[in-house]
Amino acid sequence: MFKNFKISTKIILPIIIITTIVLSAATIYSYFFNTKNLEIVINSHLETATQSRANHVKTVIKMYEQRARMLTSKTWLRKHLKSYYETNGEEYKTIIEEILVDLKLENPEFLHISIINPDGKVVVSSHKDFVGKDFSNKDFFINGKKDYTVSDYHEPEYDGSRLHIAGPLTQDGEFLGVVAVSSDGKTMESVMTEYSGLGETGQIYLINKEGYMITPSRFKEDTFLKEKVDTLNARNCFSGAVLKDIAKYKDYRGSFVLGTYQYIPEMQWCLLAEIDESEILAPARDLLKFSIIRVLVVLTIFFIVTLLLAKMISKPIIALHHGIEIIEKGNLDHKVATTSKDEIGQLSRAFDQMTLAIKQSRAEVDQKVVKQTEEITKKSIDLANQQKAVLNILEDVQEEKQKSINLAHDLKKFQLAVANSSEHIVITDSEGIILYANQAVQTITGFSPQEIIGNKVGTKENWGGLMDKATYQNLWQTVKTSKKPFTGEINNKKKTGEKYIAQANIVPILNNQQQVAFFVGIERDITKAKEIDRMKTEFISLASHQLRTPLSAMKWFLEMLLHGDAGELSKEQTEYITNIDQSNERMIALVNALLNISRIESGRIIIDPELTNLEELVKTVTTELKPKLEAKKQNIIVSAHHSLPKINLDPKLIRNVYQNLLTNAIKYSPAESDITIMISKKDDQIISQISDSGAGIPIKEQTKVFQKFYRGENIVKLETDGNGLGLYLVKAVIESSGGKIWFKSEEKKGTTFWFSLPLKGVKPKKGQVTIDS
Amino acid sequence: MSHQNPIIMVIEDENLLLQAISKKLENNDMKPVSCTTAQQALDYLESLPELPDAIWLDFHLGGGMDGLEFMGKLKQNSNWSEIPVVVVSNSATKDKVHSMLALGAKKYLLKAEHRLDDIITTVKEFVQKGE
């Protein structure tokens, strides 16, 4: 069983048991030692008390004898007694009685005093009842005849008397009788009831030869001659045994007592001194209790200390155990790592090392296993790969099949697209033999695919034969020798013989050896487009020639008229002709504006940028406008950014913008007002600002400002001159130059226009016409 | 060209304009030689006793030969190549202006943009330079 205990228990248990045994033994020993010592002390004390009390008793008896002797020594008592004997006269008897009463009064301890004649009959007594009684067989009479004796009383029914004191009465050698005194024995009693030095339970008492108690008990009432004491010491006392050792026994009450005794041979009495064992042992018991408490306290402290000690010892062991449990579960990385340097610490470190060793060896095993597993895995992967490869091949086949299907779909789509395209599409071999022609070929040329497949493309047999030799050679040179796509306009003819212009794109398709395998020719009939284009050009031409020519004629003749080339004109004539001239100038301006719009809208305008100083440009414009400014006494203020860079832009176009905006400002501003031009730089833009304090643009019309032919309602009334094309043109020009235009205007207050131009300038654009030409 | 009144050959297919120009030249003490076609002008150049001091040439001309072609022919003849030519046309596209100036035209003016007086002043300047 002990084997199964924990280490702490194993440590604690024996220590506790041994301590308990030792302490218990010590306590018991000390208890018994103390008890013994106490008993010895008490015993010797009792013995002393017994002896001294016995002596005291003897002294008291002597005292009683002495008193009796004093009684009998009264000569006149003896005289009167002799006289009584002799005369038998009653008067003597009365005198003796009186004497006895007096003596009784003198000795309160004496209950009765009687005089007994030598025959044993009471002759005179202080107690009248005694007179005449025969005490001849009584001990005290028998003994009292010889000497003065004290004897104990044997008649319990005669309450009060305890002792008899008797002594002989003699007169001149003549025996007169015996004086007998019965005493209540108070002196004796007071001697025996003195318990001081005997504690709570100590008592001393006398027993007569019959064993009856003759002095009072400390514990019981009415014991005189009634309480028979038959205890160990009482027996030993009467048997004459020598008092030795400590006697412990049950006393007359049944209590355990420790007692001593002393035999008083004069009276055949035994004096017994006893004290309760419980009282004697009380201090020892108290001590025992205290000892037991002390033992318990010590044991408790011991237990706690031992427990702590055991814990201290067992803690690292538990830690070790815990560690082992963790490691048992498979965590070989766990370290018990006890820091203590004692044996347990050493053990735990040794254990850690062992764990490490196990781990290493396991790692080696694991490595081997891993290696083998890897090999197996590798093999299985290889196998899987092979499977995969097979599957892949299958998938590839599937994919290829799908691809083929997809390709077929794509091909179908392209076929459909090509077949239904509105463009004329043909595919030829490297020699130009037609392999394919789409539907549009028939639509455009009139030749059905059946008719032309197998023919050489673009020859007299089909739509060709009209190309000049140089173009024809250039075409084949490009696509066949240089193997590059050809793009150009060519002249063709339809099956009906009708000629048309085609925009042709011919692309050589090369094989892997970079040799021409096919040609794809895509052609579009652009005859109509060309026609429209030509018509636009014709319009401009018409406008410029057919309109400008009569306008020029009018201009010049009017000029001549006004100049007086046809003779002096009247004032009125001059005024009218001036009006006609001004109208003609407006017409010229309108034609110019229309031409410019036509150019811009057709996208044929040339943008020819050059590095331009905007400030200078503005100044040339203001210089040009000087006559108009002077006419209205207006002032133009030009301010430009101090380090304005030159910008790459078409000065002709931008000049037109400034011209337009400034002309408007002059036209719609009141006389003597200021017009300001500010040219500034903001980020990557050049901002031009033209402000006037003119009529302004009504808010509701502000959205229409840049519309073609728009003129503000307010200014139409103000100024009839104007065609509503200026700002439209300005906006078109600025936007074609990569800029923006915006404005702020309030009616009757003025208008400010801003336009931006990119600092980086504008890219050149090829075209056919310039502005104002 | 030492004579008082410089001869100005005007080649202009528009009759009204031709009249106005001629009248104005006369008013400015110059002798106009009016031609409505380029061919007529070439004929005059060959037949006239005196060569003109300057030529006023329109670009667009009827009669099969335009101003550009005339200019080419003029420059090919060493007798005529020094005569200053001012082109006055209804249109002044970049190509036209460039090709004319390249062939030696002194100036290219747009009809409607200029007063007759101004053009004559310009022509006069070239005549005087020639002297």
mmCIF file of N, CA and C in Angstrom, chain A residues 101 430 473 767:
data_model
loop_
_atom_site.group_PDB
_atom_site.id
_atom_site.type_symbol
_atom_site.label_atom_id
_atom_site.label_comp_id
_atom_site.label_asym_id
_atom_site.label_seq_id
_atom_site.Cartn_x
_atom_site.Cartn_y
_atom_site.Cartn_z
ATOM 1 N N VAL A 101 -22.607 20.575 88.542
ATOM 2 C CA VAL A 101 -23.224 21.540 87.572
ATOM 3 C C VAL A 101 -22.257 22.698 87.302
ATOM 4 N N SER A 430 -0.677 32.613 -106.233
ATOM 5 C CA SER A 430 0.477 33.515 -106.343
ATOM 6 C C SER A 430 0.630 34.113 -107.746
ATOM 7 N N GLN A 473 2.407 47.984 -113.131
ATOM 8 C CA GLN A 473 3.712 47.415 -112.754
ATOM 9 C C GLN A 473 4.009 47.670 -111.271
ATOM 10 N N GLY A 767 -3.710 68.866 -95.995
ATOM 11 C CA GLY A 767 -5.057 69.114 -96.491
ATOM 12 C C GLY A 767 -4.976 69.754 -97.873
#
